[in-house]
């Protein structure tokens, strides 16, 4: 019944070897992609659920927190899918686009780290102010 889908007799081993390498490479790439996406979505939904939702709703049950985390993951997935055309149409390519985003994020983080190391009295509102000044510095130095 399935014999018509198999290569001719004596060529099965050649057919298998030829396409097995491609299958292994494709499987490896898909596994790496799924792992990266799972890690990003897990971290993002945990940050949203624990740092934002739970602070506003301290009496939320564990099942409610899990539900909110799943909804946050779905929302982030939809946003990521909507953002694909923006990245695809980046004039200089994906690498330059990501480096441009990093150019806006790195100065405030450096500024906050530098102030935290140099000034021992830095507190929470001071950190927020440092992030704002660092972001503005990144905008003007860009």
Short mmCIF file of N, CA, C and O in Angstrom, two decimals:
data_model
loop_
_atom_site.label_atom_id
_atom_site.label_comp_id
_atom_site.label_asym_id
_atom_site.label_seq_id
_atom_site.Cartn_x
_atom_site.Cartn_y
_atom_site.Cartn_z
N UNK A 1 0.82 -1.19 0.00
CA UNK A 1 0.00 0.00 0.00
C UNK A 1 0.87 1.27 0.00
O UNK A 1 0.65 2.17 -0.76
N UNK A 2 1.85 1.34 0.91
CA UNK A 2 2.72 2.50 0.98
C UNK A 2 3.97 2.36 0.11
O UNK A 2 4.81 3.25 0.11
N UNK A 3 4.08 1.27 -0.60
CA UNK A 3 5.28 1.02 -1.40
C UNK A 3 5.47 2.08 -2.47
O UNK A 3 6.61 2.38 -2.84
N UNK A 4 4.41 2.66 -2.96
CA UNK A 4 4.57 3.66 -4.01
C UNK A 4 5.22 4.95 -3.50
O UNK A 4 5.72 5.74 -4.27
N UNK A 5 5.20 5.18 -2.18
CA UNK A 5 5.82 6.37 -1.61
C UNK A 5 7.30 6.18 -1.30
O UNK A 5 8.01 7.15 -1.07
N UNK A 6 7.75 4.96 -1.24
CA UNK A 6 9.15 4.68 -0.94
C UNK A 6 9.97 4.75 -2.22
O UNK A 6 9.48 4.50 -3.31
N UNK A 7 11.24 5.08 -2.09
CA UNK A 7 12.10 5.10 -3.27
C UNK A 7 12.26 3.68 -3.84
O UNK A 7 11.94 2.70 -3.18
N UNK A 8 12.74 3.63 -5.03
CA UNK A 8 12.90 2.34 -5.69
C UNK A 8 13.83 1.44 -4.89
O UNK A 8 14.65 1.91 -4.10
N UNK A 9 13.71 0.15 -5.11
CA UNK A 9 14.48 -0.85 -4.36
C UNK A 9 15.97 -0.59 -4.51
O UNK A 9 16.47 -0.29 -5.59
N UNK A 10 16.69 -0.70 -3.38
CA UNK A 10 18.14 -0.51 -3.40
C UNK A 10 18.54 0.94 -3.18
O UNK A 10 19.70 1.23 -2.96
N UNK A 11 17.59 1.83 -3.25
CA UNK A 11 17.90 3.25 -3.07
C UNK A 11 17.35 3.79 -1.74
O UNK A 11 17.49 4.96 -1.46
N UNK A 12 16.73 2.93 -0.95
CA UNK A 12 16.13 3.40 0.29
C UNK A 12 17.19 3.96 1.23
O UNK A 12 16.99 5.03 1.82
N UNK A 13 18.30 3.28 1.37
CA UNK A 13 19.35 3.74 2.28
C UNK A 13 19.90 5.08 1.82
O UNK A 13 20.11 5.98 2.63
N UNK A 14 20.12 5.24 0.53
CA UNK A 14 20.61 6.52 0.00
C UNK A 14 19.60 7.64 0.25
O UNK A 14 19.95 8.75 0.65
N UNK A 15 18.32 7.35 0.04
CA UNK A 15 17.26 8.32 0.26
C UNK A 15 17.22 8.73 1.74
O UNK A 15 17.14 9.92 2.07
N UNK A 16 17.33 7.75 2.64
CA UNK A 16 17.27 8.01 4.07
C UNK A 16 18.45 8.86 4.52
O UNK A 16 18.29 9.85 5.25
N UNK A 17 19.63 8.52 4.09
CA UNK A 17 20.83 9.26 4.48
C UNK A 17 20.78 10.69 3.95
O UNK A 17 21.15 11.64 4.64
N UNK A 18 20.31 10.84 2.73
CA UNK A 18 20.27 12.15 2.12
C UNK A 18 19.34 13.11 2.87
O UNK A 18 19.65 14.27 3.07
N UNK A 19 18.20 12.62 3.32
CA UNK A 19 17.21 13.48 3.96
C UNK A 19 17.26 13.45 5.48
O UNK A 19 16.65 14.32 6.12
N UNK A 20 17.94 12.52 6.07
CA UNK A 20 18.01 12.44 7.53
C UNK A 20 18.79 13.62 8.09
O UNK A 20 18.42 14.19 9.12
N UNK A 21 19.85 14.02 7.44
CA UNK A 21 20.63 15.16 7.91
C UNK A 21 19.81 16.44 7.90
O UNK A 21 19.87 17.23 8.84
N UNK A 22 19.03 16.63 6.85
CA UNK A 22 18.18 17.82 6.79
C UNK A 22 17.15 17.79 7.91
O UNK A 22 16.86 18.82 8.52
N UNK A 23 16.59 16.63 8.18
CA UNK A 23 15.59 16.51 9.23
C UNK A 23 16.19 16.79 10.61
O UNK A 23 15.58 17.47 11.43
N UNK A 24 17.39 16.30 10.84
CA UNK A 24 18.05 16.54 12.13
C UNK A 24 18.35 18.03 12.30
O UNK A 24 18.13 18.60 13.37
N UNK A 25 18.83 18.69 11.25
CA UNK A 25 19.11 20.12 11.33
C UNK A 25 17.84 20.93 11.56
O UNK A 25 17.82 21.86 12.36
N UNK A 26 16.78 20.59 10.85
CA UNK A 26 15.51 21.30 11.03
C UNK A 26 14.96 21.09 12.44
O UNK A 26 14.47 22.03 13.07
N UNK A 27 15.09 19.87 12.95
CA UNK A 27 14.62 19.59 14.30
C UNK A 27 15.42 20.38 15.32
O UNK A 27 14.86 20.93 16.27
N UNK A 28 16.71 20.47 15.12
CA UNK A 28 17.56 21.22 16.04
C UNK A 28 17.18 22.70 16.06
O UNK A 28 17.07 23.31 17.11
N UNK A 29 16.97 23.25 14.88
CA UNK A 29 16.63 24.67 14.80
C UNK A 29 15.27 24.95 15.43
O UNK A 29 15.10 25.94 16.15
N UNK A 30 14.30 24.08 15.19
CA UNK A 30 12.98 24.27 15.79
C UNK A 30 13.03 24.12 17.31
O UNK A 30 12.36 24.85 18.04
N UNK A 31 13.82 23.19 17.81
CA UNK A 31 13.95 23.01 19.26
C UNK A 31 14.59 24.24 19.90
O UNK A 31 14.15 24.69 20.96
N UNK A 32 15.59 24.81 19.25
CA UNK A 32 16.23 26.02 19.79
C UNK A 32 15.26 27.20 19.78
O UNK A 32 15.19 27.96 20.75
N UNK A 33 14.49 27.33 18.72
CA UNK A 33 13.52 28.40 18.63
C UNK A 33 12.44 28.25 19.70
O UNK A 33 12.10 29.22 20.40
N UNK A 34 11.92 27.04 19.86
CA UNK A 34 10.88 26.81 20.86
C UNK A 34 11.41 27.05 22.26
O UNK A 34 10.71 27.60 23.12
N UNK A 35 12.63 26.67 22.53
CA UNK A 35 13.23 26.88 23.85
C UNK A 35 13.39 28.37 24.13
O UNK A 35 13.08 28.83 25.23
N UNK A 36 13.86 29.11 23.17
CA UNK A 36 14.03 30.55 23.36
C UNK A 36 12.70 31.25 23.58
O UNK A 36 12.57 32.09 24.48
N UNK A 37 11.72 30.90 22.78
CA UNK A 37 10.40 31.52 22.94
C UNK A 37 9.77 31.14 24.26
O UNK A 37 9.16 31.99 24.94
N UNK A 38 9.90 29.89 24.67
CA UNK A 38 9.33 29.45 25.95
C UNK A 38 9.96 30.21 27.10
O UNK A 38 9.27 30.65 28.03
N UNK A 39 11.27 30.38 27.06
CA UNK A 39 11.95 31.12 28.12
C UNK A 39 11.52 32.58 28.16
O UNK A 39 11.27 33.13 29.25
N UNK A 40 11.41 33.21 27.00
CA UNK A 40 11.01 34.62 26.96
C UNK A 40 9.58 34.80 27.44
O UNK A 40 9.27 35.71 28.23
N UNK A 41 8.68 33.93 26.97
CA UNK A 41 7.28 34.05 27.38
C UNK A 41 7.11 33.73 28.86
O UNK A 41 6.33 34.38 29.56
N UNK A 42 7.83 32.75 29.36
CA UNK A 42 7.74 32.39 30.77
C UNK A 42 8.23 33.55 31.65
O UNK A 42 7.59 33.91 32.63
N UNK A 43 9.37 34.12 31.30
CA UNK A 43 9.91 35.23 32.08
C UNK A 43 8.98 36.43 32.03
O UNK A 43 8.71 37.06 33.06
N UNK A 44 8.46 36.75 30.86
CA UNK A 44 7.59 37.92 30.72
C UNK A 44 6.29 37.75 31.49
O UNK A 44 5.84 38.66 32.18
N UNK A 45 5.69 36.58 31.36
CA UNK A 45 4.42 36.37 32.06
C UNK A 45 4.62 36.32 33.57
O UNK A 45 3.78 36.80 34.33
N UNK A 46 5.74 35.79 34.02
CA UNK A 46 6.02 35.78 35.46
C UNK A 46 6.23 37.20 35.97
O UNK A 46 5.70 37.56 37.04
N UNK A 47 6.99 38.01 35.24
CA UNK A 47 7.18 39.40 35.65
C UNK A 47 5.85 40.13 35.72
O UNK A 47 5.58 40.86 36.68
N UNK A 48 5.01 39.96 34.71
CA UNK A 48 3.71 40.63 34.71
C UNK A 48 2.84 40.14 35.86
O UNK A 48 2.27 40.93 36.61
N UNK A 49 2.76 38.82 36.01
CA UNK A 49 1.85 38.26 37.00
C UNK A 49 2.28 38.58 38.42
O UNK A 49 1.48 39.02 39.24
N UNK A 50 3.54 38.36 38.73
CA UNK A 50 4.00 38.54 40.11
C UNK A 50 4.25 40.02 40.43
O UNK A 50 3.83 40.51 41.48
N UNK A 51 4.92 40.73 39.54
CA UNK A 51 5.30 42.11 39.86
C UNK A 51 4.17 43.12 39.68
O UNK A 51 4.16 44.14 40.35
N UNK A 52 3.26 42.88 38.77
CA UNK A 52 2.18 43.84 38.54
C UNK A 52 0.85 43.36 39.10
O UNK A 52 0.23 44.03 39.93
N UNK A 53 0.41 42.20 38.64
CA UNK A 53 -0.93 41.74 39.03
C UNK A 53 -1.02 41.40 40.51
O UNK A 53 -1.96 41.79 41.19
N UNK A 54 -0.06 40.67 41.03
CA UNK A 54 -0.12 40.24 42.42
C UNK A 54 0.02 41.41 43.39
O UNK A 54 -0.55 41.39 44.47
N UNK A 55 0.76 42.45 43.01
CA UNK A 55 0.88 43.62 43.88
C UNK A 55 -0.45 44.37 43.97
O UNK A 55 -0.77 44.94 44.99
N UNK A 56 -1.21 44.37 42.89
CA UNK A 56 -2.52 45.04 42.91
C UNK A 56 -3.61 44.15 43.49
O UNK A 56 -4.62 44.64 43.95
N UNK A 57 -3.41 42.84 43.42
CA UNK A 57 -4.38 41.86 43.94
C UNK A 57 -3.65 40.88 44.85
O UNK A 57 -3.43 39.72 44.46
N UNK A 58 -3.28 41.29 46.06
CA UNK A 58 -2.46 40.42 46.91
C UNK A 58 -3.18 39.16 47.38
O UNK A 58 -2.53 38.18 47.75
N UNK A 59 -4.49 39.14 47.35
CA UNK A 59 -5.24 37.96 47.81
C UNK A 59 -5.62 37.02 46.68
O UNK A 59 -6.45 36.13 46.88
N UNK A 60 -5.05 37.20 45.52
CA UNK A 60 -5.38 36.34 44.38
C UNK A 60 -4.91 34.91 44.64
O UNK A 60 -3.82 34.69 45.18
N UNK A 61 -5.73 33.97 44.27
CA UNK A 61 -5.39 32.55 44.47
C UNK A 61 -4.34 32.12 43.46
O UNK A 61 -4.11 32.80 42.45
N UNK A 62 -3.74 30.98 43.73
CA UNK A 62 -2.72 30.45 42.81
C UNK A 62 -3.32 30.13 41.45
O UNK A 62 -2.69 30.38 40.42
N UNK A 63 -4.53 29.59 41.44
CA UNK A 63 -5.16 29.26 40.15
C UNK A 63 -5.45 30.54 39.36
O UNK A 63 -5.33 30.55 38.14
N UNK A 64 -5.81 31.60 40.04
CA UNK A 64 -6.05 32.88 39.36
C UNK A 64 -4.73 33.43 38.80
O UNK A 64 -4.71 33.96 37.68
N UNK A 65 -3.65 33.32 39.56
CA UNK A 65 -2.35 33.78 39.07
C UNK A 65 -1.90 32.99 37.84
O UNK A 65 -1.35 33.55 36.90
N UNK A 66 -2.16 31.70 37.84
CA UNK A 66 -1.82 30.87 36.67
C UNK A 66 -2.64 31.31 35.47
O UNK A 66 -2.12 31.44 34.35
N UNK A 67 -3.92 31.57 35.68
CA UNK A 67 -4.79 32.01 34.58
C UNK A 67 -4.31 33.36 34.03
O UNK A 67 -4.24 33.54 32.81
N UNK A 68 -3.97 34.29 34.92
CA UNK A 68 -3.49 35.61 34.48
C UNK A 68 -2.17 35.46 33.72
O UNK A 68 -1.95 36.12 32.70
N UNK A 69 -1.30 34.57 34.18
CA UNK A 69 -0.05 34.33 33.48
C UNK A 69 -0.27 33.77 32.08
O UNK A 69 0.41 34.15 31.13
N UNK A 70 -1.24 32.88 31.94
CA UNK A 70 -1.55 32.32 30.61
C UNK A 70 -2.13 33.39 29.69
O UNK A 70 -1.77 33.45 28.50
N UNK A 71 -3.01 34.23 30.22
CA UNK A 71 -3.57 35.31 29.41
C UNK A 71 -2.46 36.28 29.00
O UNK A 71 -2.42 36.73 27.85
N UNK A 72 -1.56 36.59 29.92
CA UNK A 72 -0.44 37.49 29.60
C UNK A 72 0.41 36.89 28.50
O UNK A 72 0.88 37.60 27.60
N UNK A 73 0.64 35.57 28.53
CA UNK A 73 1.42 34.92 27.49
C UNK A 73 0.72 35.02 26.14
O UNK A 73 1.37 35.30 25.12
N UNK A 74 -0.58 34.80 26.11
CA UNK A 74 -1.33 34.91 24.85
C UNK A 74 -1.27 36.33 24.32
O UNK A 74 -1.04 36.55 23.11
N UNK A 75 -1.43 37.32 25.20
CA UNK A 75 -1.38 38.72 24.76
C UNK A 75 0.01 39.05 24.21
O UNK A 75 0.13 39.69 23.15
N UNK A 76 1.06 38.60 24.88
CA UNK A 76 2.42 38.86 24.40
C UNK A 76 2.67 38.16 23.06
O UNK A 76 3.36 38.70 22.20
N UNK A 77 2.10 36.97 22.88
CA UNK A 77 2.25 36.27 21.61
C UNK A 77 1.57 37.04 20.49
O UNK A 77 2.13 37.18 19.39
N UNK A 78 0.38 37.55 20.74
CA UNK A 78 -0.34 38.32 19.73
C UNK A 78 0.43 39.60 19.39
O UNK A 78 0.57 39.96 18.22
N UNK A 79 0.94 40.27 20.42
CA UNK A 79 1.73 41.48 20.16
C UNK A 79 2.97 41.14 19.34
O UNK A 79 3.33 41.88 18.40
N UNK A 80 3.63 40.04 19.66
CA UNK A 80 4.82 39.63 18.90
C UNK A 80 4.46 39.33 17.44
O UNK A 80 5.21 39.69 16.52
N UNK A 81 3.33 38.68 17.21
CA UNK A 81 2.91 38.37 15.84
C UNK A 81 2.55 39.64 15.07
O UNK A 81 2.84 39.75 13.88
N UNK A 82 1.93 40.60 15.75
CA UNK A 82 1.60 41.87 15.09
C UNK A 82 2.87 42.65 14.78
O UNK A 82 2.94 43.37 13.79
N UNK A 83 3.92 42.50 15.59
CA UNK A 83 5.16 43.25 15.42
C UNK A 83 6.05 42.69 14.31
O UNK A 83 6.99 43.35 13.87
N UNK A 84 5.77 41.49 13.82
CA UNK A 84 6.60 40.87 12.78
C UNK A 84 6.74 41.74 11.54
O UNK A 84 7.86 41.92 11.04
N UNK A 85 5.67 42.33 10.99
CA UNK A 85 5.85 43.17 9.79
C UNK A 85 6.75 44.38 10.05
O UNK A 85 7.48 44.81 9.15
N UNK A 86 6.72 44.93 11.26
CA UNK A 86 7.57 46.07 11.56
C UNK A 86 9.04 45.66 11.49
O UNK A 86 9.87 46.35 10.89
N UNK A 87 9.35 44.53 12.08
CA UNK A 87 10.73 44.05 12.06
C UNK A 87 11.14 43.64 10.65
O UNK A 87 12.25 43.90 10.20
N UNK A 88 10.23 43.00 9.93
CA UNK A 88 10.54 42.54 8.57
C UNK A 88 10.83 43.71 7.65
O UNK A 88 11.66 43.61 6.75
N UNK A 89 10.17 44.83 7.87
CA UNK A 89 10.36 46.00 7.00
C UNK A 89 11.41 46.96 7.54
O UNK A 89 11.50 48.09 7.07
N UNK A 90 12.19 46.53 8.51
CA UNK A 90 13.28 47.37 9.00
C UNK A 90 14.24 47.65 7.85
O UNK A 90 14.66 46.72 7.16
N UNK A 91 14.58 48.91 7.64
CA UNK A 91 15.36 49.24 6.44
C UNK A 91 16.75 48.61 6.39
O UNK A 91 17.24 48.31 5.32
N UNK A 92 17.39 48.42 7.54
CA UNK A 92 18.76 47.90 7.52
C UNK A 92 18.85 46.47 8.01
O UNK A 92 19.94 45.97 8.24
N UNK A 93 17.74 45.81 8.23
CA UNK A 93 17.77 44.42 8.64
C UNK A 93 17.52 44.23 10.12
O UNK A 93 17.48 45.18 10.92
N UNK A 94 17.38 42.98 10.50
CA UNK A 94 17.04 42.62 11.87
C UNK A 94 18.15 42.97 12.85
O UNK A 94 17.88 43.49 13.93
N UNK A 95 19.38 42.70 12.49
CA UNK A 95 20.49 42.95 13.41
C UNK A 95 20.57 44.44 13.77
O UNK A 95 20.69 44.80 14.94
N UNK A 96 20.52 45.31 12.77
CA UNK A 96 20.58 46.74 13.04
C UNK A 96 19.36 47.21 13.83
O UNK A 96 19.46 48.11 14.67
N UNK A 97 18.21 46.62 13.57
CA UNK A 97 17.00 46.97 14.32
C UNK A 97 17.20 46.63 15.80
O UNK A 97 16.91 47.46 16.68
N UNK A 98 17.68 45.42 16.08
CA UNK A 98 17.89 45.02 17.47
C UNK A 98 18.97 45.86 18.14
O UNK A 98 18.87 46.20 19.32
N UNK A 99 20.01 46.21 17.41
CA UNK A 99 21.05 47.07 17.97
C UNK A 99 20.51 48.47 18.25
O UNK A 99 20.92 49.12 19.22
N UNK A 100 19.60 48.95 17.43
CA UNK A 100 18.98 50.24 17.68
C UNK A 100 18.14 50.23 18.95
O UNK A 100 18.18 51.18 19.75
N UNK A 101 17.39 49.16 19.15
CA UNK A 101 16.61 49.03 20.39
C UNK A 101 17.55 48.96 21.58
O UNK A 101 17.32 49.60 22.61
N UNK A 102 18.62 48.21 21.46
CA UNK A 102 19.61 48.11 22.54
C UNK A 102 20.24 49.47 22.82
O UNK A 102 20.57 49.78 23.96
N UNK A 103 20.38 50.29 21.80
CA UNK A 103 20.94 51.62 21.98
C UNK A 103 20.07 52.50 22.87
O UNK A 103 20.58 53.40 23.55
N UNK A 104 18.77 52.26 22.87
CA UNK A 104 17.89 53.01 23.76
C UNK A 104 17.85 52.41 25.17
O UNK A 104 17.59 53.12 26.14
N UNK A 105 18.09 51.13 25.30
CA UNK A 105 17.99 50.47 26.60
C UNK A 105 19.29 50.49 27.39
O UNK A 105 19.26 50.53 28.63
N UNK A 106 20.42 50.45 26.73
CA UNK A 106 21.71 50.34 27.44
C UNK A 106 22.07 51.59 28.25
O UNK A 106 22.53 51.46 29.38
N UNK A 107 21.91 52.82 27.74
CA UNK A 107 22.32 53.98 28.54
C UNK A 107 21.62 54.10 29.90
O UNK A 107 22.30 54.34 30.89
N UNK A 108 20.28 53.90 29.99
CA UNK A 108 19.70 54.01 31.33
C UNK A 108 20.18 52.93 32.28
O UNK A 108 20.38 53.19 33.47
N UNK A 109 20.38 51.73 31.78
CA UNK A 109 20.84 50.66 32.66
C UNK A 109 22.27 50.95 33.12
O UNK A 109 22.60 50.78 34.30
N UNK A 110 23.12 51.42 32.22
CA UNK A 110 24.47 51.80 32.62
C UNK A 110 24.45 52.95 33.62
O UNK A 110 25.17 52.93 34.62
N UNK A 111 23.62 53.95 33.35
CA UNK A 111 23.53 55.11 34.23
C UNK A 111 23.09 54.68 35.63
O UNK A 111 23.65 55.12 36.63
N UNK A 112 22.09 53.80 35.70
CA UNK A 112 21.60 53.31 36.99
C UNK A 112 22.68 52.50 37.70
O UNK A 112 22.90 52.66 38.91
N UNK A 113 23.35 51.63 37.00
CA UNK A 113 24.42 50.82 37.59
C UNK A 113 25.55 51.72 38.10
O UNK A 113 26.05 51.54 39.20
N UNK A 114 25.94 52.70 37.29
CA UNK A 114 27.02 53.61 37.67
C UNK A 114 26.65 54.38 38.94
O UNK A 114 27.45 54.50 39.86
N UNK A 115 25.41 54.91 39.00
CA UNK A 115 24.99 55.64 40.19
C UNK A 115 24.89 54.70 41.40
O UNK A 115 25.23 55.09 42.51
N UNK A 116 24.42 53.49 41.18
CA UNK A 116 24.30 52.54 42.29
C UNK A 116 25.64 52.16 42.88
O UNK A 116 25.77 51.96 44.08
N UNK A 117 26.66 52.07 42.05
CA UNK A 117 28.00 51.73 42.54
C UNK A 117 28.65 52.94 43.22
O UNK A 117 29.31 52.80 44.25
N UNK A 118 28.47 54.12 42.67
CA UNK A 118 29.15 55.30 43.16
C UNK A 118 28.43 56.00 44.32
O UNK A 118 29.06 56.70 45.10
N UNK A 119 27.13 55.86 44.41
CA UNK A 119 26.36 56.62 45.40
C UNK A 119 25.57 55.65 46.26
O UNK A 119 24.56 55.09 45.83
N UNK A 120 26.00 55.46 47.49
CA UNK A 120 25.42 54.45 48.38
C UNK A 120 24.02 54.82 48.87
O UNK A 120 23.27 53.97 49.32
N UNK A 121 23.63 56.09 48.80
CA UNK A 121 22.33 56.52 49.30
C UNK A 121 21.24 56.46 48.24
O UNK A 121 20.13 56.95 48.47
N UNK A 122 21.50 55.89 47.10
CA UNK A 122 20.51 55.80 46.03
C UNK A 122 19.36 54.91 46.47
O UNK A 122 19.56 53.79 46.92
N UNK A 123 18.12 55.41 46.36
CA UNK A 123 16.94 54.64 46.76
C UNK A 123 16.03 54.39 45.56
O UNK A 123 16.39 54.69 44.43
N UNK A 124 14.83 53.86 45.81
CA UNK A 124 13.90 53.52 44.73
C UNK A 124 13.53 54.69 43.84
O UNK A 124 13.65 54.61 42.61
N UNK A 125 13.04 55.81 44.41
CA UNK A 125 12.74 56.96 43.54
C UNK A 125 13.97 57.49 42.81
O UNK A 125 13.88 57.94 41.67
N UNK A 126 15.12 57.39 43.47
CA UNK A 126 16.36 57.79 42.80
C UNK A 126 16.67 56.89 41.61
O UNK A 126 17.17 57.36 40.59
N UNK A 127 16.38 55.61 41.75
CA UNK A 127 16.60 54.67 40.63
C UNK A 127 15.70 55.00 39.45
O UNK A 127 16.14 54.98 38.30
N UNK A 128 14.43 55.31 39.73
CA UNK A 128 13.51 55.68 38.65
C UNK A 128 14.00 56.96 37.97
O UNK A 128 13.98 57.06 36.74
N UNK A 129 14.43 57.94 38.75
CA UNK A 129 14.96 59.17 38.17
C UNK A 129 16.20 58.88 37.34
O UNK A 129 16.38 59.44 36.25
N UNK A 130 17.07 57.99 37.83
CA UNK A 130 18.27 57.63 37.08
C UNK A 130 17.91 56.95 35.76
O UNK A 130 18.55 57.21 34.73
N UNK A 131 16.90 56.09 35.77
CA UNK A 131 16.48 55.45 34.52
C UNK A 131 15.93 56.48 33.53
O UNK A 131 16.20 56.40 32.33
N UNK A 132 15.17 57.43 34.03
CA UNK A 132 14.63 58.47 33.14
C UNK A 132 15.74 59.33 32.54
O UNK A 132 15.74 59.61 31.34
N UNK A 133 16.67 59.76 33.38
CA UNK A 133 17.78 60.57 32.89
C UNK A 133 18.62 59.76 31.91
O UNK A 133 19.04 60.27 30.87
N UNK A 134 18.84 58.48 32.21
CA UNK A 134 19.60 57.63 31.30
C UNK A 134 18.90 57.44 29.97
O UNK A 134 19.55 57.45 28.92
N UNK A 135 17.57 57.31 29.99
CA UNK A 135 16.83 57.16 28.73
C UNK A 135 16.91 58.44 27.91
O UNK A 135 17.12 58.38 26.69
N UNK A 136 16.75 59.59 28.56
CA UNK A 136 16.88 60.86 27.84
C UNK A 136 18.28 61.05 27.29
O UNK A 136 18.47 61.55 26.18
N UNK A 137 19.28 60.62 28.06
CA UNK A 137 20.66 60.69 27.59
C UNK A 137 20.83 59.82 26.34
O UNK A 137 21.46 60.22 25.37
N UNK A 138 20.24 58.63 26.35
CA UNK A 138 20.30 57.75 25.18
C UNK A 138 19.61 58.35 23.97
O UNK A 138 20.08 58.20 22.84
N UNK A 139 18.51 59.07 24.19
CA UNK A 139 17.81 59.72 23.07
C UNK A 139 18.66 60.84 22.45
O UNK A 139 18.73 60.97 21.23
N UNK A 140 19.29 61.61 23.32
CA UNK A 140 20.05 62.76 22.79
C UNK A 140 21.39 62.35 22.21
O UNK A 140 21.88 62.99 21.28
N UNK A 141 21.99 61.30 22.74
CA UNK A 141 23.29 60.86 22.21
C UNK A 141 23.16 59.99 20.99
O UNK A 141 24.15 59.65 20.35
N UNK A 142 22.00 59.61 20.65
CA UNK A 142 21.77 58.71 19.52
C UNK A 142 21.96 59.42 18.25
O UNK A 142 21.86 60.14 17.55
#
